[in-house]
Coordinates of C-alpha atoms and ligand atoms in Angstrom, one line a residue:
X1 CA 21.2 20.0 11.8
X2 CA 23.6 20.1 9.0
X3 CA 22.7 20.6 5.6
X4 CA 24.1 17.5 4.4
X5 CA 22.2 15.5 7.1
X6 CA 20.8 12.7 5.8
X7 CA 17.1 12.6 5.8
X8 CA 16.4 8.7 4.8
X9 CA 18.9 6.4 3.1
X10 CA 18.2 4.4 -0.5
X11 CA 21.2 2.5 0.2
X12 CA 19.7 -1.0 -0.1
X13 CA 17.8 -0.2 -3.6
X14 CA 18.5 -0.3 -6.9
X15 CA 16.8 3.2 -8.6
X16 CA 15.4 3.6 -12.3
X17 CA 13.0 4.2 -14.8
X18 CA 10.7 1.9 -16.2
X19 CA 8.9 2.1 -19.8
X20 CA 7.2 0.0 -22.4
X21 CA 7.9 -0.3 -25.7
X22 CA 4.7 1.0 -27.4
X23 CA 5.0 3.8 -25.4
X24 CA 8.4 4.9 -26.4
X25 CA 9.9 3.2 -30.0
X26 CA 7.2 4.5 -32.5
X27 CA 7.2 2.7 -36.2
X28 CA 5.1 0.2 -35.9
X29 CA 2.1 -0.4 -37.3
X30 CA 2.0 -4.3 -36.9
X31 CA 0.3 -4.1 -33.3
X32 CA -2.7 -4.4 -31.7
X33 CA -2.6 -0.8 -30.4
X34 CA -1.6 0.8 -33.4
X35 CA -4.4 -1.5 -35.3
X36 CA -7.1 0.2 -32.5
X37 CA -5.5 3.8 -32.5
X38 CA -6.8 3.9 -36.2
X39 CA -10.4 4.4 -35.0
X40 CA -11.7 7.9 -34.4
X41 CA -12.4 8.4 -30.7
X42 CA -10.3 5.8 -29.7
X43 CA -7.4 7.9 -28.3
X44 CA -8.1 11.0 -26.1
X45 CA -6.2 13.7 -28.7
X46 CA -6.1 11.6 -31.9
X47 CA -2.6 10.6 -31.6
X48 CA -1.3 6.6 -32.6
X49 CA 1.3 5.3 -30.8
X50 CA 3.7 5.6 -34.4
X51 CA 5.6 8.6 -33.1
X52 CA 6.1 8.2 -29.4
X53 CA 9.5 9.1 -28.3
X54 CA 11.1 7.7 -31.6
X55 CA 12.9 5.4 -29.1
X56 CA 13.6 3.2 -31.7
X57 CA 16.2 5.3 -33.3
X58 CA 17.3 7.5 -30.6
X59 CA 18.2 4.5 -27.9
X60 CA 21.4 5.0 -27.9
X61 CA 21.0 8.8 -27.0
X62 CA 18.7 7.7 -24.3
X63 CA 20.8 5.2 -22.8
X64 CA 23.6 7.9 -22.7
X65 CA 20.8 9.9 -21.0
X66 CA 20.2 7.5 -18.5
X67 CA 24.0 7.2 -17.5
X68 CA 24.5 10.8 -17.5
X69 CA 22.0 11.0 -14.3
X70 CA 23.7 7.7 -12.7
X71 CA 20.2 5.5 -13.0
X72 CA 21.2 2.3 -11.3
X73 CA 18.4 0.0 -13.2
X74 CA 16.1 -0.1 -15.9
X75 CA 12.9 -1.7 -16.5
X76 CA 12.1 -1.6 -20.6
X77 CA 10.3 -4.3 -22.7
X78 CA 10.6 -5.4 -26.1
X79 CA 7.8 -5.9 -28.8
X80 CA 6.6 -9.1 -29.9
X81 CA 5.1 -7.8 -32.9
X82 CA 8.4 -7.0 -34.4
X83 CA 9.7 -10.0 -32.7
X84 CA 7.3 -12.0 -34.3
X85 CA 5.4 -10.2 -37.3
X86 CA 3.8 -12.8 -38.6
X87 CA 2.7 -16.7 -36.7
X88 CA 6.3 -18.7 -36.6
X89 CA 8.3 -16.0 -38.1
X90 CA 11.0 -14.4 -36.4
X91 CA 12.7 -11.6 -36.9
X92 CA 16.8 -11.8 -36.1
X93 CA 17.0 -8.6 -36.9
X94 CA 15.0 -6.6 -34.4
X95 CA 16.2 -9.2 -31.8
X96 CA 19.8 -8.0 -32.6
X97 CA 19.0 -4.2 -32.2
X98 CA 17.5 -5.4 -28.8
X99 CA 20.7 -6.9 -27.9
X100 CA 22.6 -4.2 -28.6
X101 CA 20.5 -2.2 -26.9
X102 CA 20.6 -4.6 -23.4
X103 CA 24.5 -4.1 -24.1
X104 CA 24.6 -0.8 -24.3
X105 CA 22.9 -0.5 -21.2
X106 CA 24.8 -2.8 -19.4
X107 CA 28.0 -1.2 -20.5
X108 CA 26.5 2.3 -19.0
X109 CA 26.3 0.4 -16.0
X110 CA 23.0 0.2 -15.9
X111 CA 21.1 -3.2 -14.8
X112 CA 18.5 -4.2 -17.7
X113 CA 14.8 -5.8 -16.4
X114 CA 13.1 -6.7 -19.4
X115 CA 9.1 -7.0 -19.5
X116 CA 8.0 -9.6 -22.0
X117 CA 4.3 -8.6 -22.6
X118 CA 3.4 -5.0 -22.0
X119 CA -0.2 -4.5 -23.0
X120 CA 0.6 -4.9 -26.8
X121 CA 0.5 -7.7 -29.1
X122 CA 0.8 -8.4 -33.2
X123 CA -1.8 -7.8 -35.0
X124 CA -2.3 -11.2 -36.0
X125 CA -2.2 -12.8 -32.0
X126 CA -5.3 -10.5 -31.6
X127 CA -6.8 -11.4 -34.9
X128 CA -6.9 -14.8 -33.1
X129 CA -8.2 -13.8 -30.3
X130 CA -5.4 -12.6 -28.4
X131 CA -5.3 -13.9 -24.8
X132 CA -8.7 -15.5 -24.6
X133 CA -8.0 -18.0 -26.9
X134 CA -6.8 -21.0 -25.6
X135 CA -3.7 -21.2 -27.6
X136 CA -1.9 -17.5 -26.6
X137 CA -0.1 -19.5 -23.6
X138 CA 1.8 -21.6 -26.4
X139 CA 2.3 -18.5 -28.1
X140 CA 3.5 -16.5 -25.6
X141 CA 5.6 -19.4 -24.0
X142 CA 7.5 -19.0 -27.7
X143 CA 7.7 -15.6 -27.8
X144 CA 9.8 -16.1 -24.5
X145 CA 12.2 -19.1 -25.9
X146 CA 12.7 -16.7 -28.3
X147 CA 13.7 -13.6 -26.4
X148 CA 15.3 -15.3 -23.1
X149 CA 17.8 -17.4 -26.1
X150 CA 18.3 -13.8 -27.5
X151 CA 19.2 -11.7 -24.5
X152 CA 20.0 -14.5 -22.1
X153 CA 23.3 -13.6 -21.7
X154 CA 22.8 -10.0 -21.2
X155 CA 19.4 -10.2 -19.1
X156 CA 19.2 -12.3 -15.8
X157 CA 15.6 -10.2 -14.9
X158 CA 12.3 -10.6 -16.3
X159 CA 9.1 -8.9 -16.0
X160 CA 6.6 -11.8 -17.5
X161 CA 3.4 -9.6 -17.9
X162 CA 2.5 -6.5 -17.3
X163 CA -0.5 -5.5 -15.5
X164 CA -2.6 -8.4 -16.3
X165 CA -6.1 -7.1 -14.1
X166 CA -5.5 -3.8 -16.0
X167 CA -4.8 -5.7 -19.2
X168 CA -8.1 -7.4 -18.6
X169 CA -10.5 -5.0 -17.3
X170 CA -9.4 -2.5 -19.9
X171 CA -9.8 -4.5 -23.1
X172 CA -12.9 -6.7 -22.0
X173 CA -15.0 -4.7 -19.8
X174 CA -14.3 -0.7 -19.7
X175 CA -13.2 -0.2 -23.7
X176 CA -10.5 1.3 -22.6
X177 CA -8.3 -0.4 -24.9
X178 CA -7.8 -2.7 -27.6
X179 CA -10.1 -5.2 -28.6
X180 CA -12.7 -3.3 -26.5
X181 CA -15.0 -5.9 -25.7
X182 CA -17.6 -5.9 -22.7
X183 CA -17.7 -9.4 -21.9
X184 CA -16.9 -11.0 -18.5
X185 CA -16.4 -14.6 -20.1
X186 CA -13.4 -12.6 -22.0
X187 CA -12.0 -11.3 -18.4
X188 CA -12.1 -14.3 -17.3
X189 CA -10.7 -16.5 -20.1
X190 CA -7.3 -13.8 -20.5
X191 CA -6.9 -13.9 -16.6
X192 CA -6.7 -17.0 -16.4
X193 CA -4.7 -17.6 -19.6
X194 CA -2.3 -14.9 -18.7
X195 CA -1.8 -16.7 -15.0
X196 CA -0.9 -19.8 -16.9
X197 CA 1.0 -18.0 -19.5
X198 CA 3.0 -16.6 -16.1
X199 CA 3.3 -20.0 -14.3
X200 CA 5.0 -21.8 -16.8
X201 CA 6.9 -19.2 -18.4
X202 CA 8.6 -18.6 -14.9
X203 CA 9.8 -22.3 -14.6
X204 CA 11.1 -22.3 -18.4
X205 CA 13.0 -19.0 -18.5
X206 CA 14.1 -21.0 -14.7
X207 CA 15.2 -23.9 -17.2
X208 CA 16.7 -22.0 -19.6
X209 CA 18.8 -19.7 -17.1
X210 CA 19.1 -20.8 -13.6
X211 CA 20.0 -17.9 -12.4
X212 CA 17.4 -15.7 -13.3
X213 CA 14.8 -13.5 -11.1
X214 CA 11.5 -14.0 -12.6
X215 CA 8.2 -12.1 -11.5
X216 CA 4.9 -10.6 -13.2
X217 CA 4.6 -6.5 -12.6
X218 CA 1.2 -6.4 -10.3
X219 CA -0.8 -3.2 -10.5
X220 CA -2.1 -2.7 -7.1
X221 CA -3.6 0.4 -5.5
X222 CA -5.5 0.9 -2.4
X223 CA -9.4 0.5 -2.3
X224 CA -10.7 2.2 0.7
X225 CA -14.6 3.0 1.7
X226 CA -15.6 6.1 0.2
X227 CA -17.3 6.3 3.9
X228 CA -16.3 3.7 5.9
X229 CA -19.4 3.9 8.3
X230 CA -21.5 2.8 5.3
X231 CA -21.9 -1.3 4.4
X232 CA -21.8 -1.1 0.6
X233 CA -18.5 1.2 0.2
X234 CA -16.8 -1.4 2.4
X235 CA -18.1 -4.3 0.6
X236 CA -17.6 -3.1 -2.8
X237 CA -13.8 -2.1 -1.4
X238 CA -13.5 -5.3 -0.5
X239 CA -14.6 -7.1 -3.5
X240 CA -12.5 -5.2 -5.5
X241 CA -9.2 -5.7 -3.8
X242 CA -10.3 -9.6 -4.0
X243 CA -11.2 -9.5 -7.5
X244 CA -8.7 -7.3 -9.1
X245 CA -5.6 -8.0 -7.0
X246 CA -6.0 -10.8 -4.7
X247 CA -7.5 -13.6 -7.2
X248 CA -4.4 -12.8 -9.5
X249 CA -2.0 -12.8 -6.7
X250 CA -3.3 -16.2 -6.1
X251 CA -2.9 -17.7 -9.2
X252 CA 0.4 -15.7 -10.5
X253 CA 2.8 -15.7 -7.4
X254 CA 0.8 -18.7 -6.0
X255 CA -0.1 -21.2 -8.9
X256 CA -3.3 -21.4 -7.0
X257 CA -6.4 -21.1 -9.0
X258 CA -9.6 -20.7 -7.3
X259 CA -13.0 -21.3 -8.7
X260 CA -13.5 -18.2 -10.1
X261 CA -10.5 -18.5 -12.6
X262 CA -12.0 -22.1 -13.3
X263 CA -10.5 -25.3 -12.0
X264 CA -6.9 -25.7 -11.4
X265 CA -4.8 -26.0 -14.6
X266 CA -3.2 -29.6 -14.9
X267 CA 0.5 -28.2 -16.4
X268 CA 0.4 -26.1 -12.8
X269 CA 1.2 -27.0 -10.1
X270 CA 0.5 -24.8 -6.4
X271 CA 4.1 -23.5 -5.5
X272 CA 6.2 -20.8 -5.4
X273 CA 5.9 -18.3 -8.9
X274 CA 8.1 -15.7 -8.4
X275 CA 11.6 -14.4 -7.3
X276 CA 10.8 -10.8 -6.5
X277 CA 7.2 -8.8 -6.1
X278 CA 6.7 -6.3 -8.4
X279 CA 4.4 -3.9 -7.4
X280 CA 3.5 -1.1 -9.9
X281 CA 1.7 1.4 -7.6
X282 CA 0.1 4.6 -8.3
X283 CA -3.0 5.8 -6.3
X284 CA -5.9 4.7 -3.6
X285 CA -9.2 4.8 -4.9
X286 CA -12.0 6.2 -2.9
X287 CA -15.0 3.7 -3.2
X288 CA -18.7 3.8 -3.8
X289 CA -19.1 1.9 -6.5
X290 CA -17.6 0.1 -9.6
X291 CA -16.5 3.8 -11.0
X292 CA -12.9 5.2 -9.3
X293 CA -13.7 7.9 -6.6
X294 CA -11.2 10.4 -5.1
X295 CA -11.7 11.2 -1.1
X296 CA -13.1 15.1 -1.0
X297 CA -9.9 17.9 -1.4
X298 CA -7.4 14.6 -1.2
X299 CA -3.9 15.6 -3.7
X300 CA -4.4 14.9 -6.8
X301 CA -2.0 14.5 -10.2
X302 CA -3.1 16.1 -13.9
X303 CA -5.0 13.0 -14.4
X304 CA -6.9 13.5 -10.9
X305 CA -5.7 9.9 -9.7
X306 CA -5.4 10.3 -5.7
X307 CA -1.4 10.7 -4.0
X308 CA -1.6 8.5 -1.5
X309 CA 2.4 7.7 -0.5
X310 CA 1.8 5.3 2.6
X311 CA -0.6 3.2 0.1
X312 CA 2.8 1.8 -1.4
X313 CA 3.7 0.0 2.1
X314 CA 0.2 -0.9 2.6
X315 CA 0.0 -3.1 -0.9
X316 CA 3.2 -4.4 -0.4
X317 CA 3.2 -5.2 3.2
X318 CA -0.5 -7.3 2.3
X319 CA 0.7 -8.9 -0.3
X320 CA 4.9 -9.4 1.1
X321 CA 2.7 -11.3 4.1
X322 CA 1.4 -13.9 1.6
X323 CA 4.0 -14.4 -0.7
X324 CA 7.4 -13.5 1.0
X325 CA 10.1 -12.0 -1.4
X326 CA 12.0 -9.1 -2.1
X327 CA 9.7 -6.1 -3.5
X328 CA 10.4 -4.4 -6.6
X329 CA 8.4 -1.4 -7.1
X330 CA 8.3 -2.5 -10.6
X331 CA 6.6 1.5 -11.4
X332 CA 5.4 4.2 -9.2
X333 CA 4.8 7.8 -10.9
X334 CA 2.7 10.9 -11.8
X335 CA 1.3 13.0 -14.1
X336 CA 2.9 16.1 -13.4
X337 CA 3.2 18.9 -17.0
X338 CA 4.5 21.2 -14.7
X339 CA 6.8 19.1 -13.1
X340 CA 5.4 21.1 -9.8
X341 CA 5.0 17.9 -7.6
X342 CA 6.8 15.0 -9.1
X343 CA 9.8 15.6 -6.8
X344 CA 7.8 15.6 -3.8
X345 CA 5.8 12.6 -5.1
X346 CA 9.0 10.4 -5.5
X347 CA 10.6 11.7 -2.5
X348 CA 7.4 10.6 -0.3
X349 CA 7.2 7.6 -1.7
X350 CA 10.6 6.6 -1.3
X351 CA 10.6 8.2 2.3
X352 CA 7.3 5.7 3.2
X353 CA 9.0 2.4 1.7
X354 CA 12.4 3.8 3.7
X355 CA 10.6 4.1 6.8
X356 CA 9.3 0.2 6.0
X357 CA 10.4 -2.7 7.5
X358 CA 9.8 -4.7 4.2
X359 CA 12.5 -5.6 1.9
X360 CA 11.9 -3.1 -0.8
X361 CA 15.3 -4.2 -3.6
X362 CA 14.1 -1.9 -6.2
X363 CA 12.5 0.9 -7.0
X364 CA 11.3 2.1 -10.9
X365 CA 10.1 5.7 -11.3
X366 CA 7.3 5.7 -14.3
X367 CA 8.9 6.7 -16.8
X368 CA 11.9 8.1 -18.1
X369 CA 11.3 10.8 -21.0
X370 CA 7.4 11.1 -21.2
X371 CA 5.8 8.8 -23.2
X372 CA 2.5 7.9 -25.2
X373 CA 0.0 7.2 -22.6
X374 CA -2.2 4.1 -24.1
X375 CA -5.7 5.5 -24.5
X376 CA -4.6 8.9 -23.7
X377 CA -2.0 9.7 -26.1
X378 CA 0.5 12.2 -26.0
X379 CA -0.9 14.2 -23.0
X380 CA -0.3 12.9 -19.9
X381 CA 3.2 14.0 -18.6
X382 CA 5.2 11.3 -16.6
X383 CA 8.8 12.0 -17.4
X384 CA 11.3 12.8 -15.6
X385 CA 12.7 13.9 -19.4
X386 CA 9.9 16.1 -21.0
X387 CA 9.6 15.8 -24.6
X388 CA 9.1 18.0 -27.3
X389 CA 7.1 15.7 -29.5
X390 CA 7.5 17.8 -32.7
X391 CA 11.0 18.0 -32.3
X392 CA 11.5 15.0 -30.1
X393 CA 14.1 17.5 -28.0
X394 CA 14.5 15.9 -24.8
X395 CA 15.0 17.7 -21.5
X396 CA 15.9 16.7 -18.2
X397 CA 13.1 18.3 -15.4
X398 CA 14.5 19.2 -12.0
X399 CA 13.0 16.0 -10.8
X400 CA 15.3 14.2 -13.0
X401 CA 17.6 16.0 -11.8
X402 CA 16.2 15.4 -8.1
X403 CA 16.5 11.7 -9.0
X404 CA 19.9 11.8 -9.8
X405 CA 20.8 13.3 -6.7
X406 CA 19.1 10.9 -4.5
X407 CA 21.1 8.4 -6.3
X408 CA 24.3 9.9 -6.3
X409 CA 24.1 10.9 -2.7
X410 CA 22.4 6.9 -1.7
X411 CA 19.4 8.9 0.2
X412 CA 18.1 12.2 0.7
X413 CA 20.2 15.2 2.3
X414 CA 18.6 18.0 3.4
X415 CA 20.4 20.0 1.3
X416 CA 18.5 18.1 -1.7
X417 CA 15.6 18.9 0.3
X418 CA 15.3 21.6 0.3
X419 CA 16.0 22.1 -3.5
X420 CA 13.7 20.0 -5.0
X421 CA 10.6 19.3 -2.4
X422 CA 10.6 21.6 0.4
X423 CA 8.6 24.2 -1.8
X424 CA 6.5 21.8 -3.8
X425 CA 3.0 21.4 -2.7
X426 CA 0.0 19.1 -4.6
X427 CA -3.1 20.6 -6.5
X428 CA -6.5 19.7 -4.4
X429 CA -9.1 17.4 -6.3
X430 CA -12.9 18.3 -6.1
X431 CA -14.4 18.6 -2.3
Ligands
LIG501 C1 1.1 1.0 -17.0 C2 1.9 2.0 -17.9 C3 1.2 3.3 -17.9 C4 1.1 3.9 -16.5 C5 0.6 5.3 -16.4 C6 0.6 1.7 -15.7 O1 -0.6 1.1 -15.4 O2 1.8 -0.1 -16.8 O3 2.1 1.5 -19.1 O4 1.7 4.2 -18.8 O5 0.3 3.0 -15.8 O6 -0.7 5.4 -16.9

């Protein structure tokens, strides 16, 4: 054995970071997030999303950061509430900074994926009822005549929504976010507003640019019985996976819209949705219930959400045997302050999707230099750049450095290895 023996090849992805832009610019007070940070006890340490990583002015330094470790891709969204601050009015001028931006990346060599709708919105779209009202598809469908006309050139990929069961459940049923309503009819009205939103959005960015590769990021995770001997942890497993990933699948990759997302919309039509998959996948959940479980002294991140590498082929191979297409694991990441784990998280997960036989194309790490963490603020460390937040120093972690090996070298080499993962082990959640 040598020690530049190849352990697995990455050879057929793309590698990167994704990140949002809430999470990272700062600034702006014009959002729906912003708007909802503003009430004590909203956010887990008091913070608003106004700081962040200050993205917004230090992009270029970032990009140049991204370059220096050789990252292939990047997965970033832009802001429709400084696209659009107020109903019909556009701003040029941010869409020019994001041009530059695309540019800049493109010119590190660096492919740009651009998300249109991550989990924030303008203040005034939620003021009118953001997506349960049954004009946010028109909005949305201009939001993205806007931005695919601004970046069309630079930008062939596109991320329509983010997360839309997450985007759901958090701001209609668990007030985890923003307007924090606990209302099933509003669950339902947004899912099925965002699948239409998705649907049509895909065939007129397809209009617009022929050649583009259009998809929706899918949160996905795997619900397993708590006990698998016992009836109701196998039957609420079940109903979740139906509910929160397979309906959506249905009507998003599918254009199929079954009774529970009310009767099929007449500008869709059942067909193919979708160039790519994009799987964002973090965690299993251990079921025995509607609240998220952990299995006894399973690994566990900072946030106790369950490690659980192999549950990245299992989503994808479910859902690639539906709706066949490449997979782009659109984000897969950790919560790691310590950066005591990360490497060994990424290099598993990379390892299980290696050892695949599915056409994995991409693969995003979540996120780049860590970043405001929605209802959690600034705690929750994900980056593979940790941040100073009072000084907003930036500074590589070995498993950005780890990263940019396994991209440099198109796989893992022992050598690597044994640097980065061999002595990195997982804290234990509660038995
Ligand atoms: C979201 C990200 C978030 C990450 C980690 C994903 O569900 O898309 O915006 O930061 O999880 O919590």
């Amino acid at each position: 054995m040598t020690a530049s023996e190849m352990l697995f090849t990455t050879r057929d992805l793309l590698v990167g970071v994704a990140t949002a832009s809430l999470q990272i610019e700062g600034g702006d007070r014009n959002n729906s997030w912003y708007d909802w940070a503003q009430i004590p006890g909203t956010i887990a340490d008091g913070s608003t999303p106004l700081r962040a990583t200050d993205h917004w002015n230090r992009w270029r330094e970032d990009t140049d950061l991204m370059a220096s470790l050789g990252l292939q891709t990047y997965r970033m969204s832009v802001e429709w509430s400084r696209i659009e601050p107020r109903p019909g009015e556009v701003d040029r001028g941010v869409l020019d900074r994001y041009r530059e931006e695309v540019a800049a990346v493109r010119a590190a060599g660096i492919v740009p994926l651009v998300t249109l709708h991550h989990f924030s919105h303008p203040s005034w779209f939620a003021g009118l009822g953001g997506w349960t009202a049954p004009h946010a598809v028109d909005r949305f469908l201009h939001l993205v005549d806007v931005v695919v006309d601004a970046l069309g050139g630079l930008v062939t990929d596109w991320v329509t929504i983010n997360e839309p069961n997450v985007y759901a459940v958090q701001a209609h049923l668990f007030g985890e976010g923003p307007p924090a309503t606990r209302d099933w009819g509003a669950v339902r009205s947004t899912l099925r507003n965002m699948a239409i939103a998705h649907c049509r959005a895909y065939h007129r960015i397809h209009e617009m640019q022929p050649e583009a590769k259009v998809g929706f990021a899918h949160h996905a995770r795997v619900f397993a019985p708590l006990n698998p001997r016992n009836p109701f942890h196998r039957g609420v497993a079940a109903l979740d996976r139906a509910l929160f990933q397979d309906l959506l699948a249905d009507a998003l990759l599918g254009g199929r819209f079954t009774r529970l997302l009310g009767r099929q919309p007449a500008d869709v039509t059942p067909g193919r949705h979708y160039d790519y998959l994009g799987i964002n996948y973090y965690a299993r959940s251990a079921v025995k219930g509607l609240a998220d479980g952990t299995f006894p002294g399973a690994p566990v991140n900072d946030l106790g959400w369950e490690v659980h590498p192999q549950g990245l082929v299992e989503v994808a191979r479910e859902l690639h045997a539906r709706y066949p297409a490449p997979i782009w694991v659109t984000e897969n990441g950790t919560a790691d302050a310590a950066d005591a784990f990360r490497s060994r998280y990424v290099f598993e997960h990379l390892q299980a999707m290696a050892a695949s036989d599915l056409p994995f194309e991409r693969y995003y790490h979540w996120c780049f230099v860590d970043n405001w963490e929605w209802r959690e603020g600034e705690g929750p460390r994900f980056g593979i750049v940790a941040l100073d937040y009072e000084t907003q120093q930036r500074t590589v972690r070995d498993s950005g450095r780890f990263l940019a090996a396994v991209i440099r070298d198109g796989g893992v080499t022992r050598t690597t290895y044994e640097e980065f993962v061999a002595g990195q082990s997982y804290p234990s959640g509660p038995r």
